[in-house]
PDB file of C-alpha atoms in Angstrom:
ATOM      1  CA  GLY A   1       0.000   0.000   0.000  1.00 84.00           C
ATOM      2  CA  ASN A   2       0.875   3.668  -0.011  1.00 89.00           C
ATOM      3  CA  SER A   3       2.827   5.045   2.931  1.00 92.00           C
ATOM      4  CA  VAL A   4       5.099   7.881   3.998  1.00 94.00           C
ATOM      5  CA  THR A   5       7.976   7.795   6.466  1.00 95.00           C
ATOM      6  CA  GLN A   6       9.516  11.003   7.710  1.00 93.00           C
ATOM      7  CA  MET A   7      12.283  11.642  10.162  1.00 87.00           C
ATOM      8  CA  GLU A   8      11.293  11.722  13.770  1.00 84.00           C
ATOM      9  CA  GLY A   9      11.614  14.889  15.689  1.00 85.00           C
ATOM     10  CA  PRO A  10      11.773  17.024  17.455  1.00 94.00           C
ATOM     11  CA  VAL A  11      14.363  19.044  15.563  1.00 96.00           C
ATOM     12  CA  THR A  12      15.869  22.077  17.264  1.00 97.00           C
ATOM     13  CA  LEU A  13      17.986  24.536  15.289  1.00 97.00           C
ATOM     14  CA  SER A  14      19.458  27.967  15.780  1.00 97.00           C
ATOM     15  CA  GLU A  15      18.262  30.815  13.602  1.00 97.00           C
ATOM     16  CA  GLU A  16      19.957  30.868  10.163  1.00 97.00           C
ATOM     17  CA  ALA A  17      20.876  27.181  10.339  1.00 97.00           C
ATOM     18  CA  PHE A  18      20.310  24.819   7.406  1.00 98.00           C
ATOM     19  CA  LEU A  19      17.269  22.576   7.637  1.00 97.00           C
ATOM     20  CA  THR A  20      16.695  19.128   6.196  1.00 97.00           C
ATOM     21  CA  ILE A  21      13.690  16.982   7.070  1.00 97.00           C
ATOM     22  CA  ASN A  22      13.839  13.584   5.415  1.00 97.00           C
ATOM     23  CA  CYS A  23      10.818  11.961   3.806  1.00 97.00           C
ATOM     24  CA  THR A  24      10.612   8.677   1.920  1.00 97.00           C
ATOM     25  CA  TYR A  25       7.582   7.024   0.443  1.00 96.00           C
ATOM     26  CA  THR A  26       6.210   3.713  -0.756  1.00 95.00           C
ATOM     27  CA  ALA A  27       3.728   3.746  -3.611  1.00 92.00           C
ATOM     28  CA  THR A  28       2.927   2.126  -6.902  1.00 86.00           C
ATOM     29  CA  GLY A  29       2.477   4.246  -9.969  1.00 84.00           C
ATOM     30  CA  TYR A  30       3.001   7.996  -9.939  1.00 85.00           C
ATOM     31  CA  PRO A  31       1.893   9.711  -6.751  1.00 91.00           C
ATOM     32  CA  SER A  32       2.039  13.426  -6.104  1.00 93.00           C
ATOM     33  CA  LEU A  33       4.073  14.508  -3.095  1.00 95.00           C
ATOM     34  CA  PHE A  34       3.360  17.315  -0.649  1.00 95.00           C
ATOM     35  CA  TRP A  35       4.758  19.126   2.354  1.00 97.00           C
ATOM     36  CA  TYR A  36       2.245  20.665   4.710  1.00 96.00           C
ATOM     37  CA  VAL A  37       3.050  22.914   7.679  1.00 97.00           C
ATOM     38  CA  GLN A  38       1.058  23.267  10.882  1.00 94.00           C
ATOM     39  CA  TYR A  39       1.742  26.354  13.003  1.00 93.00           C
ATOM     40  CA  PRO A  40       0.805  26.218  16.688  1.00 88.00           C
ATOM     41  CA  GLY A  41      -2.942  26.087  17.215  1.00 82.00           C
ATOM     42  CA  GLU A  42      -3.748  25.964  13.513  1.00 85.00           C
ATOM     43  CA  GLY A  43      -4.714  23.489  10.816  1.00 88.00           C
ATOM     44  CA  LEU A  44      -2.443  22.240   8.037  1.00 92.00           C
ATOM     45  CA  GLN A  45      -1.376  24.591   5.266  1.00 92.00           C
ATOM     46  CA  LEU A  46       0.066  23.457   1.977  1.00 93.00           C
ATOM     47  CA  LEU A  47       3.732  24.462   1.839  1.00 97.00           C
ATOM     48  CA  LEU A  48       4.760  22.975  -1.501  1.00 96.00           C
ATOM     49  CA  LYS A  49       4.072  20.088  -3.819  1.00 95.00           C
ATOM     50  CA  ALA A  50       5.499  18.165  -6.769  1.00 95.00           C
ATOM     51  CA  THR A  51       3.452  16.078  -9.156  1.00 92.00           C
ATOM     52  CA  LYS A  52       6.076  14.165 -11.135  1.00 91.00           C
ATOM     53  CA  ALA A  53       9.603  12.839 -10.899  1.00 93.00           C
ATOM     54  CA  ASP A  54      12.401  15.444 -10.816  1.00 95.00           C
ATOM     55  CA  ASP A  55       9.922  18.267 -10.135  1.00 95.00           C
ATOM     56  CA  LYS A  56      11.042  20.721  -7.494  1.00 97.00           C
ATOM     57  CA  GLY A  57       8.431  22.332  -5.287  1.00 96.00           C
ATOM     58  CA  SER A  58       9.356  25.590  -3.575  1.00 97.00           C
ATOM     59  CA  ASN A  59       7.736  28.193  -1.366  1.00 97.00           C
ATOM     60  CA  LYS A  60       8.867  30.669   1.332  1.00 95.00           C
ATOM     61  CA  GLY A  61      12.496  29.581   0.946  1.00 97.00           C
ATOM     62  CA  PHE A  62      11.650  25.892   1.385  1.00 98.00           C
ATOM     63  CA  GLU A  63      12.201  23.412  -1.396  1.00 98.00           C
ATOM     64  CA  ALA A  64      11.901  19.693  -2.050  1.00 98.00           C
ATOM     65  CA  THR A  65      12.703  17.583  -5.110  1.00 98.00           C
ATOM     66  CA  TYR A  66      10.689  14.528  -6.149  1.00 97.00           C
ATOM     67  CA  ARG A  67      13.298  11.746  -6.467  1.00 96.00           C
ATOM     68  CA  LYS A  68      11.751   8.604  -7.894  1.00 94.00           C
ATOM     69  CA  GLU A  69      15.005   6.661  -7.887  1.00 94.00           C
ATOM     70  CA  THR A  70      15.352   7.044  -4.120  1.00 95.00           C
ATOM     71  CA  THR A  71      11.592   7.399  -3.425  1.00 96.00           C
ATOM     72  CA  SER A  72      12.309  10.565  -1.463  1.00 97.00           C
ATOM     73  CA  PHE A  73      11.010  14.113  -1.072  1.00 98.00           C
ATOM     74  CA  HIS A  74      13.281  15.739   1.495  1.00 98.00           C
ATOM     75  CA  LEU A  75      12.419  19.235   2.695  1.00 98.00           C
ATOM     76  CA  GLU A  76      15.236  21.806   2.826  1.00 98.00           C
ATOM     77  CA  LYS A  77      15.701  25.434   3.735  1.00 98.00           C
ATOM     78  CA  GLY A  78      18.988  27.261   3.646  1.00 97.00           C
ATOM     79  CA  SER A  79      18.430  29.612   6.597  1.00 96.00           C
ATOM     80  CA  VAL A  80      15.606  29.014   9.059  1.00 97.00           C
ATOM     81  CA  GLN A  81      13.878  31.704  11.075  1.00 97.00           C
ATOM     82  CA  VAL A  82      12.137  31.606  14.437  1.00 97.00           C
ATOM     83  CA  SER A  83       8.850  31.984  12.567  1.00 96.00           C
ATOM     84  CA  ASP A  84       9.475  28.603  10.846  1.00 97.00           C
ATOM     85  CA  SER A  85       8.855  26.815  14.146  1.00 97.00           C
ATOM     86  CA  ALA A  86       5.998  24.427  13.374  1.00 97.00           C
ATOM     87  CA  VAL A  87       5.160  20.803  12.661  1.00 95.00           C
ATOM     88  CA  TYR A  88       5.927  19.653   9.112  1.00 97.00           C
ATOM     89  CA  PHE A  89       4.049  16.802   7.431  1.00 95.00           C
ATOM     90  CA  CYS A  90       5.129  14.945   4.327  1.00 96.00           C
ATOM     91  CA  ALA A  91       2.236  13.453   2.347  1.00 94.00           C
ATOM     92  CA  LEU A  92       1.521  11.593  -0.846  1.00 92.00           C
ATOM     93  CA  ASN A  93      -1.573  11.371  -2.984  1.00 90.00           C
ATOM     94  CA  ASN A  94      -1.938   8.262  -5.127  1.00 87.00           C
ATOM     95  CA  ASN A  95      -5.729   8.614  -5.301  1.00 82.00           C
ATOM     96  CA  ASP A  96      -5.428   7.883  -1.583  1.00 83.00           C
ATOM     97  CA  MET A  97      -3.907  10.620   0.598  1.00 88.00           C
ATOM     98  CA  ARG A  98      -1.330   9.432   3.150  1.00 91.00           C
ATOM     99  CA  PHE A  99       0.510  11.523   5.714  1.00 92.00           C
ATOM    100  CA  GLY A 100       3.709  11.024   7.639  1.00 93.00           C
ATOM    101  CA  ALA A 101       3.733  11.278  11.420  1.00 92.00           C
ATOM    102  CA  GLY A 102       4.988  14.873  11.397  1.00 93.00           C
ATOM    103  CA  THR A 103       8.270  16.465  12.465  1.00 95.00           C
ATOM    104  CA  ARG A 104       8.268  19.244  15.021  1.00 95.00           C
ATOM    105  CA  LEU A 105      10.800  21.995  14.284  1.00 97.00           C
ATOM    106  CA  THR A 106      11.827  24.546  16.886  1.00 97.00           C
ATOM    107  CA  VAL A 107      14.074  27.408  15.842  1.00 97.00           C
ATOM    108  CA  LYS A 108      15.810  29.301  18.628  1.00 97.00           C
ATOM    109  CA  PRO A 109      16.986  32.906  18.274  1.00 95.00           C
TER     110      PRO A 109
ATOM    111  CA  ASP B   1      -8.209  31.439  -1.576  1.00 66.00           C
ATOM    112  CA  VAL B   2      -9.949  28.308  -0.392  1.00 65.00           C
ATOM    113  CA  LYS B   3     -11.498  28.730   2.998  1.00 89.00           C
ATOM    114  CA  VAL B   4     -12.428  25.801   5.196  1.00 94.00           C
ATOM    115  CA  THR B   5     -13.991  26.659   8.521  1.00 95.00           C
ATOM    116  CA  GLN B   6     -14.798  24.484  11.503  1.00 95.00           C
ATOM    117  CA  SER B   7     -17.499  25.345  13.997  1.00 90.00           C
ATOM    118  CA  SER B   8     -15.378  25.216  17.146  1.00 91.00           C
ATOM    119  CA  ARG B   9     -11.683  25.492  17.927  1.00 92.00           C
ATOM    120  CA  TYR B  10     -12.022  23.841  21.322  1.00 95.00           C
ATOM    121  CA  LEU B  11     -14.718  21.550  22.740  1.00 96.00           C
ATOM    122  CA  VAL B  12     -15.043  19.788  26.067  1.00 97.00           C
ATOM    123  CA  LYS B  13     -17.653  17.039  26.330  1.00 97.00           C
ATOM    124  CA  ARG B  14     -18.569  14.303  28.776  1.00 97.00           C
ATOM    125  CA  THR B  15     -18.404  10.576  28.117  1.00 97.00           C
ATOM    126  CA  GLY B  16     -21.594   9.365  26.465  1.00 97.00           C
ATOM    127  CA  GLU B  17     -22.595  12.718  24.995  1.00 97.00           C
ATOM    128  CA  LYS B  18     -23.482  13.055  21.327  1.00 97.00           C
ATOM    129  CA  VAL B  19     -21.035  15.429  19.662  1.00 97.00           C
ATOM    130  CA  PHE B  20     -21.372  17.286  16.367  1.00 97.00           C
ATOM    131  CA  LEU B  21     -18.377  18.786  14.564  1.00 97.00           C
ATOM    132  CA  GLU B  22     -19.250  21.018  11.630  1.00 97.00           C
ATOM    133  CA  CYS B  23     -17.144  21.912   8.619  1.00 97.00           C
ATOM    134  CA  VAL B  24     -17.922  24.362   5.819  1.00 97.00           C
ATOM    135  CA  GLN B  25     -15.945  25.076   2.651  1.00 96.00           C
ATOM    136  CA  ASP B  26     -16.563  27.970   0.295  1.00 94.00           C
ATOM    137  CA  MET B  27     -14.932  26.739  -2.929  1.00 90.00           C
ATOM    138  CA  ASP B  28     -17.597  24.426  -4.296  1.00 92.00           C
ATOM    139  CA  HIS B  29     -15.323  21.422  -3.767  1.00 93.00           C
ATOM    140  CA  GLU B  30     -16.751  17.985  -4.495  1.00 92.00           C
ATOM    141  CA  ASN B  31     -14.729  16.122  -1.885  1.00 93.00           C
ATOM    142  CA  MET B  32     -14.600  16.599   1.859  1.00 95.00           C
ATOM    143  CA  PHE B  33     -12.695  14.690   4.507  1.00 96.00           C
ATOM    144  CA  TRP B  34     -12.512  14.229   8.258  1.00 97.00           C
ATOM    145  CA  TYR B  35      -9.218  13.287   9.912  1.00 96.00           C
ATOM    146  CA  ARG B  36      -8.063  12.919  13.447  1.00 96.00           C
ATOM    147  CA  GLN B  37      -4.560  13.926  14.432  1.00 93.00           C
ATOM    148  CA  ASP B  38      -2.744  12.304  17.318  1.00 92.00           C
ATOM    149  CA  PRO B  39       0.904  12.770  18.354  1.00 86.00           C
ATOM    150  CA  GLY B  40       3.225  10.340  16.606  1.00 83.00           C
ATOM    151  CA  LEU B  41       0.452   8.996  14.386  1.00 86.00           C
ATOM    152  CA  GLY B  42       0.069  11.819  11.899  1.00 87.00           C
ATOM    153  CA  LEU B  43      -3.350  12.185  10.305  1.00 92.00           C
ATOM    154  CA  ARG B  44      -5.729   9.278  10.026  1.00 93.00           C
ATOM    155  CA  LEU B  45      -8.768   9.389   7.765  1.00 94.00           C
ATOM    156  CA  ILE B  46     -12.113   8.824   9.494  1.00 97.00           C
ATOM    157  CA  TYR B  47     -14.616   9.391   6.676  1.00 96.00           C
ATOM    158  CA  PHE B  48     -14.790  11.169   3.362  1.00 94.00           C
ATOM    159  CA  SER B  49     -17.506  12.272   0.981  1.00 95.00           C
ATOM    160  CA  TYR B  50     -17.277  12.733  -2.770  1.00 92.00           C
ATOM    161  CA  ASP B  51     -20.778  14.154  -3.277  1.00 90.00           C
ATOM    162  CA  VAL B  52     -23.844  15.290  -1.399  1.00 91.00           C
ATOM    163  CA  LYS B  53     -25.337  12.443   0.629  1.00 87.00           C
ATOM    164  CA  MET B  54     -22.437  10.166  -0.338  1.00 91.00           C
ATOM    165  CA  LYS B  55     -19.950   8.937   2.234  1.00 93.00           C
ATOM    166  CA  GLU B  56     -17.174   6.403   2.454  1.00 93.00           C
ATOM    167  CA  LYS B  57     -15.364   4.956   5.440  1.00 95.00           C
ATOM    168  CA  GLY B  58     -11.747   5.804   5.917  1.00 94.00           C
ATOM    169  CA  ASP B  59      -9.179   3.966   7.996  1.00 92.00           C
ATOM    170  CA  ILE B  60     -10.750   4.488  11.447  1.00 96.00           C
ATOM    171  CA  PRO B  61     -14.544   4.949  11.136  1.00 96.00           C
ATOM    172  CA  GLU B  62     -15.526   3.072  14.290  1.00 96.00           C
ATOM    173  CA  GLY B  63     -17.420   5.253  16.735  1.00 96.00           C
ATOM    174  CA  TYR B  64     -18.078   7.983  14.162  1.00 97.00           C
ATOM    175  CA  SER B  65     -20.680   8.828  11.547  1.00 97.00           C
ATOM    176  CA  VAL B  66     -20.973  11.668   9.059  1.00 97.00           C
ATOM    177  CA  SER B  67     -23.584  13.698   7.258  1.00 96.00           C
ATOM    178  CA  ARG B  68     -23.412  15.693   4.051  1.00 96.00           C
ATOM    179  CA  GLU B  69     -26.765  17.242   3.232  1.00 94.00           C
ATOM    180  CA  LYS B  70     -25.311  20.217   1.348  1.00 95.00           C
ATOM    181  CA  LYS B  71     -22.255  20.395  -0.845  1.00 94.00           C
ATOM    182  CA  GLU B  72     -20.470  22.953   1.306  1.00 96.00           C
ATOM    183  CA  ARG B  73     -21.073  21.307   4.680  1.00 97.00           C
ATOM    184  CA  PHE B  74     -19.725  18.063   6.124  1.00 97.00           C
ATOM    185  CA  SER B  75     -20.521  17.040   9.681  1.00 97.00           C
ATOM    186  CA  LEU B  76     -18.752  14.533  11.895  1.00 98.00           C
ATOM    187  CA  ILE B  77     -20.861  12.911  14.595  1.00 98.00           C
ATOM    188  CA  LEU B  78     -19.683  11.076  17.670  1.00 97.00           C
ATOM    189  CA  GLU B  79     -22.777   9.119  18.685  1.00 94.00           C
ATOM    190  CA  SER B  80     -21.560   8.443  22.222  1.00 96.00           C
ATOM    191  CA  ALA B  81     -18.282  10.171  22.991  1.00 97.00           C
ATOM    192  CA  SER B  82     -15.564   8.217  24.748  1.00 97.00           C
ATOM    193  CA  THR B  83     -12.286   9.319  26.314  1.00 97.00           C
ATOM    194  CA  ASN B  84     -10.279   7.651  23.534  1.00 96.00           C
ATOM    195  CA  GLN B  85     -11.865  10.080  21.089  1.00 97.00           C
ATOM    196  CA  THR B  86     -10.025  12.970  22.707  1.00 97.00           C
ATOM    197  CA  SER B  87      -8.038  14.316  19.781  1.00 96.00           C
ATOM    198  CA  MET B  88      -7.572  17.085  17.238  1.00 95.00           C
ATOM    199  CA  TYR B  89     -10.099  16.797  14.399  1.00 97.00           C
ATOM    200  CA  LEU B  90      -9.269  18.269  11.020  1.00 96.00           C
ATOM    201  CA  CYS B  91     -11.619  18.807   8.103  1.00 96.00           C
ATOM    202  CA  ALA B  92     -10.349  19.123   4.543  1.00 95.00           C
ATOM    203  CA  SER B  93     -11.746  19.597   1.059  1.00 94.00           C
ATOM    204  CA  SER B  94     -10.502  19.117  -2.492  1.00 92.00           C
ATOM    205  CA  SER B  95     -11.835  19.816  -5.949  1.00 89.00           C
ATOM    206  CA  GLY B  96     -10.764  16.573  -7.560  1.00 81.00           C
ATOM    207  CA  TRP B  97      -9.829  13.011  -6.849  1.00 71.00           C
ATOM    208  CA  GLY B  98      -6.644  12.691  -8.855  1.00 73.00           C
ATOM    209  CA  ALA B  99      -3.138  12.219  -7.541  1.00 67.00           C
ATOM    210  CA  GLY B 100      -2.310  15.872  -8.168  1.00 73.00           C
ATOM    211  CA  ASP B 101      -5.230  17.322  -6.267  1.00 82.00           C
ATOM    212  CA  THR B 102      -4.485  19.295  -3.121  1.00 87.00           C
ATOM    213  CA  GLN B 103      -6.468  19.000   0.077  1.00 90.00           C
ATOM    214  CA  TYR B 104      -7.184  22.241   1.916  1.00 92.00           C
ATOM    215  CA  PHE B 105      -7.585  22.123   5.671  1.00 94.00           C
ATOM    216  CA  GLY B 106      -9.598  23.916   8.294  1.00 94.00           C
ATOM    217  CA  PRO B 107      -8.065  25.178  11.554  1.00 93.00           C
ATOM    218  CA  GLY B 108      -9.017  22.072  13.510  1.00 94.00           C
ATOM    219  CA  THR B 109     -11.182  21.333  16.531  1.00 95.00           C
ATOM    220  CA  ARG B 110      -9.467  20.133  19.668  1.00 94.00           C
ATOM    221  CA  LEU B 111     -11.944  17.858  21.403  1.00 97.00           C
ATOM    222  CA  THR B 112     -11.528  16.728  24.984  1.00 97.00           C
ATOM    223  CA  VAL B 113     -13.832  14.002  26.316  1.00 97.00           C
ATOM    224  CA  LEU B 114     -13.910  13.775  30.100  1.00 96.00           C
TER     225      LEU B 114
END
Protein backbone atom coordinates (compact mmCIF):
# COMPACT_ATOMS: atom_id res chain seq x y z
CA GLY A 1 0.00 0.00 0.00
CA ASN A 2 0.88 3.67 -0.01
CA SER A 3 2.83 5.04 2.93
CA VAL A 4 5.10 7.88 4.00
CA THR A 5 7.98 7.80 6.47
CA GLN A 6 9.52 11.00 7.71
CA MET A 7 12.28 11.64 10.16
CA GLU A 8 11.29 11.72 13.77
CA GLY A 9 11.61 14.89 15.69
CA PRO A 10 11.77 17.02 17.45
CA VAL A 11 14.36 19.04 15.56
CA THR A 12 15.87 22.08 17.26
CA LEU A 13 17.99 24.54 15.29
CA SER A 14 19.46 27.97 15.78
CA GLU A 15 18.26 30.82 13.60
CA GLU A 16 19.96 30.87 10.16
CA ALA A 17 20.88 27.18 10.34
CA PHE A 18 20.31 24.82 7.41
CA LEU A 19 17.27 22.58 7.64
CA THR A 20 16.70 19.13 6.20
CA ILE A 21 13.69 16.98 7.07
CA ASN A 22 13.84 13.58 5.42
CA CYS A 23 10.82 11.96 3.81
CA THR A 24 10.61 8.68 1.92
CA TYR A 25 7.58 7.02 0.44
CA THR A 26 6.21 3.71 -0.76
CA ALA A 27 3.73 3.75 -3.61
CA THR A 28 2.93 2.13 -6.90
CA GLY A 29 2.48 4.25 -9.97
CA TYR A 30 3.00 8.00 -9.94
CA PRO A 31 1.89 9.71 -6.75
CA SER A 32 2.04 13.43 -6.10
CA LEU A 33 4.07 14.51 -3.10
CA PHE A 34 3.36 17.31 -0.65
CA TRP A 35 4.76 19.13 2.35
CA TYR A 36 2.24 20.67 4.71
CA VAL A 37 3.05 22.91 7.68
CA GLN A 38 1.06 23.27 10.88
CA TYR A 39 1.74 26.35 13.00
CA PRO A 40 0.80 26.22 16.69
CA GLY A 41 -2.94 26.09 17.22
CA GLU A 42 -3.75 25.96 13.51
CA GLY A 43 -4.71 23.49 10.82
CA LEU A 44 -2.44 22.24 8.04
CA GLN A 45 -1.38 24.59 5.27
CA LEU A 46 0.07 23.46 1.98
CA LEU A 47 3.73 24.46 1.84
CA LEU A 48 4.76 22.97 -1.50
CA LYS A 49 4.07 20.09 -3.82
CA ALA A 50 5.50 18.16 -6.77
CA THR A 51 3.45 16.08 -9.16
CA LYS A 52 6.08 14.17 -11.14
CA ALA A 53 9.60 12.84 -10.90
CA ASP A 54 12.40 15.44 -10.82
CA ASP A 55 9.92 18.27 -10.14
CA LYS A 56 11.04 20.72 -7.49
CA GLY A 57 8.43 22.33 -5.29
CA SER A 58 9.36 25.59 -3.57
CA ASN A 59 7.74 28.19 -1.37
CA LYS A 60 8.87 30.67 1.33
CA GLY A 61 12.50 29.58 0.95
CA PHE A 62 11.65 25.89 1.39
CA GLU A 63 12.20 23.41 -1.40
CA ALA A 64 11.90 19.69 -2.05
CA THR A 65 12.70 17.58 -5.11
CA TYR A 66 10.69 14.53 -6.15
CA ARG A 67 13.30 11.75 -6.47
CA LYS A 68 11.75 8.60 -7.89
CA GLU A 69 15.00 6.66 -7.89
CA THR A 70 15.35 7.04 -4.12
CA THR A 71 11.59 7.40 -3.43
CA SER A 72 12.31 10.56 -1.46
CA PHE A 73 11.01 14.11 -1.07
CA HIS A 74 13.28 15.74 1.49
CA LEU A 75 12.42 19.23 2.70
CA GLU A 76 15.24 21.81 2.83
CA LYS A 77 15.70 25.43 3.73
CA GLY A 78 18.99 27.26 3.65
CA SER A 79 18.43 29.61 6.60
CA VAL A 80 15.61 29.01 9.06
CA GLN A 81 13.88 31.70 11.08
CA VAL A 82 12.14 31.61 14.44
CA SER A 83 8.85 31.98 12.57
CA ASP A 84 9.48 28.60 10.85
CA SER A 85 8.85 26.81 14.15
CA ALA A 86 6.00 24.43 13.37
CA VAL A 87 5.16 20.80 12.66
CA TYR A 88 5.93 19.65 9.11
CA PHE A 89 4.05 16.80 7.43
CA CYS A 90 5.13 14.95 4.33
CA ALA A 91 2.24 13.45 2.35
CA LEU A 92 1.52 11.59 -0.85
CA ASN A 93 -1.57 11.37 -2.98
CA ASN A 94 -1.94 8.26 -5.13
CA ASN A 95 -5.73 8.61 -5.30
CA ASP A 96 -5.43 7.88 -1.58
CA MET A 97 -3.91 10.62 0.60
CA ARG A 98 -1.33 9.43 3.15
CA PHE A 99 0.51 11.52 5.71
CA GLY A 100 3.71 11.02 7.64
CA ALA A 101 3.73 11.28 11.42
CA GLY A 102 4.99 14.87 11.40
CA THR A 103 8.27 16.47 12.47
CA ARG A 104 8.27 19.24 15.02
CA LEU A 105 10.80 21.99 14.28
CA THR A 106 11.83 24.55 16.89
CA VAL A 107 14.07 27.41 15.84
CA LYS A 108 15.81 29.30 18.63
CA PRO A 109 16.99 32.91 18.27
CA ASP B 1 -8.21 31.44 -1.58
CA VAL B 2 -9.95 28.31 -0.39
CA LYS B 3 -11.50 28.73 3.00
CA VAL B 4 -12.43 25.80 5.20
CA THR B 5 -13.99 26.66 8.52
CA GLN B 6 -14.80 24.48 11.50
CA SER B 7 -17.50 25.35 14.00
CA SER B 8 -15.38 25.22 17.15
CA ARG B 9 -11.68 25.49 17.93
CA TYR B 10 -12.02 23.84 21.32
CA LEU B 11 -14.72 21.55 22.74
CA VAL B 12 -15.04 19.79 26.07
CA LYS B 13 -17.65 17.04 26.33
CA ARG B 14 -18.57 14.30 28.78
CA THR B 15 -18.40 10.58 28.12
CA GLY B 16 -21.59 9.36 26.46
CA GLU B 17 -22.60 12.72 25.00
CA LYS B 18 -23.48 13.06 21.33
CA VAL B 19 -21.04 15.43 19.66
CA PHE B 20 -21.37 17.29 16.37
CA LEU B 21 -18.38 18.79 14.56
CA GLU B 22 -19.25 21.02 11.63
CA CYS B 23 -17.14 21.91 8.62
CA VAL B 24 -17.92 24.36 5.82
CA GLN B 25 -15.95 25.08 2.65
CA ASP B 26 -16.56 27.97 0.29
CA MET B 27 -14.93 26.74 -2.93
CA ASP B 28 -17.60 24.43 -4.30
CA HIS B 29 -15.32 21.42 -3.77
CA GLU B 30 -16.75 17.98 -4.50
CA ASN B 31 -14.73 16.12 -1.88
CA MET B 32 -14.60 16.60 1.86
CA PHE B 33 -12.69 14.69 4.51
CA TRP B 34 -12.51 14.23 8.26
CA TYR B 35 -9.22 13.29 9.91
CA ARG B 36 -8.06 12.92 13.45
CA GLN B 37 -4.56 13.93 14.43
CA ASP B 38 -2.74 12.30 17.32
CA PRO B 39 0.90 12.77 18.35
CA GLY B 40 3.23 10.34 16.61
CA LEU B 41 0.45 9.00 14.39
CA GLY B 42 0.07 11.82 11.90
CA LEU B 43 -3.35 12.19 10.31
CA ARG B 44 -5.73 9.28 10.03
CA LEU B 45 -8.77 9.39 7.77
CA ILE B 46 -12.11 8.82 9.49
CA TYR B 47 -14.62 9.39 6.68
CA PHE B 48 -14.79 11.17 3.36
CA SER B 49 -17.51 12.27 0.98
CA TYR B 50 -17.28 12.73 -2.77
CA ASP B 51 -20.78 14.15 -3.28
CA VAL B 52 -23.84 15.29 -1.40
CA LYS B 53 -25.34 12.44 0.63
CA MET B 54 -22.44 10.17 -0.34
CA LYS B 55 -19.95 8.94 2.23
CA GLU B 56 -17.17 6.40 2.45
CA LYS B 57 -15.36 4.96 5.44
CA GLY B 58 -11.75 5.80 5.92
CA ASP B 59 -9.18 3.97 8.00
CA ILE B 60 -10.75 4.49 11.45
CA PRO B 61 -14.54 4.95 11.14
CA GLU B 62 -15.53 3.07 14.29
CA GLY B 63 -17.42 5.25 16.73
CA TYR B 64 -18.08 7.98 14.16
CA SER B 65 -20.68 8.83 11.55
CA VAL B 66 -20.97 11.67 9.06
CA SER B 67 -23.58 13.70 7.26
CA ARG B 68 -23.41 15.69 4.05
CA GLU B 69 -26.76 17.24 3.23
CA LYS B 70 -25.31 20.22 1.35
CA LYS B 71 -22.25 20.40 -0.84
CA GLU B 72 -20.47 22.95 1.31
CA ARG B 73 -21.07 21.31 4.68
CA PHE B 74 -19.72 18.06 6.12
CA SER B 75 -20.52 17.04 9.68
CA LEU B 76 -18.75 14.53 11.89
CA ILE B 77 -20.86 12.91 14.60
CA LEU B 78 -19.68 11.08 17.67
CA GLU B 79 -22.78 9.12 18.68
CA SER B 80 -21.56 8.44 22.22
CA ALA B 81 -18.28 10.17 22.99
CA SER B 82 -15.56 8.22 24.75
CA THR B 83 -12.29 9.32 26.31
CA ASN B 84 -10.28 7.65 23.53
CA GLN B 85 -11.86 10.08 21.09
CA THR B 86 -10.03 12.97 22.71
CA SER B 87 -8.04 14.32 19.78
CA MET B 88 -7.57 17.09 17.24
CA TYR B 89 -10.10 16.80 14.40
CA LEU B 90 -9.27 18.27 11.02
CA CYS B 91 -11.62 18.81 8.10
CA ALA B 92 -10.35 19.12 4.54
CA SER B 93 -11.75 19.60 1.06
CA SER B 94 -10.50 19.12 -2.49
CA SER B 95 -11.83 19.82 -5.95
CA GLY B 96 -10.76 16.57 -7.56
CA TRP B 97 -9.83 13.01 -6.85
CA GLY B 98 -6.64 12.69 -8.86
CA ALA B 99 -3.14 12.22 -7.54
CA GLY B 100 -2.31 15.87 -8.17
CA ASP B 101 -5.23 17.32 -6.27
CA THR B 102 -4.49 19.30 -3.12
CA GLN B 103 -6.47 19.00 0.08
CA TYR B 104 -7.18 22.24 1.92
CA PHE B 105 -7.59 22.12 5.67
CA GLY B 106 -9.60 23.92 8.29
CA PRO B 107 -8.06 25.18 11.55
CA GLY B 108 -9.02 22.07 13.51
CA THR B 109 -11.18 21.33 16.53
CA ARG B 110 -9.47 20.13 19.67
CA LEU B 111 -11.94 17.86 21.40
CA THR B 112 -11.53 16.73 24.98
CA VAL B 113 -13.83 14.00 26.32
CA LEU B 114 -13.91 13.77 30.10
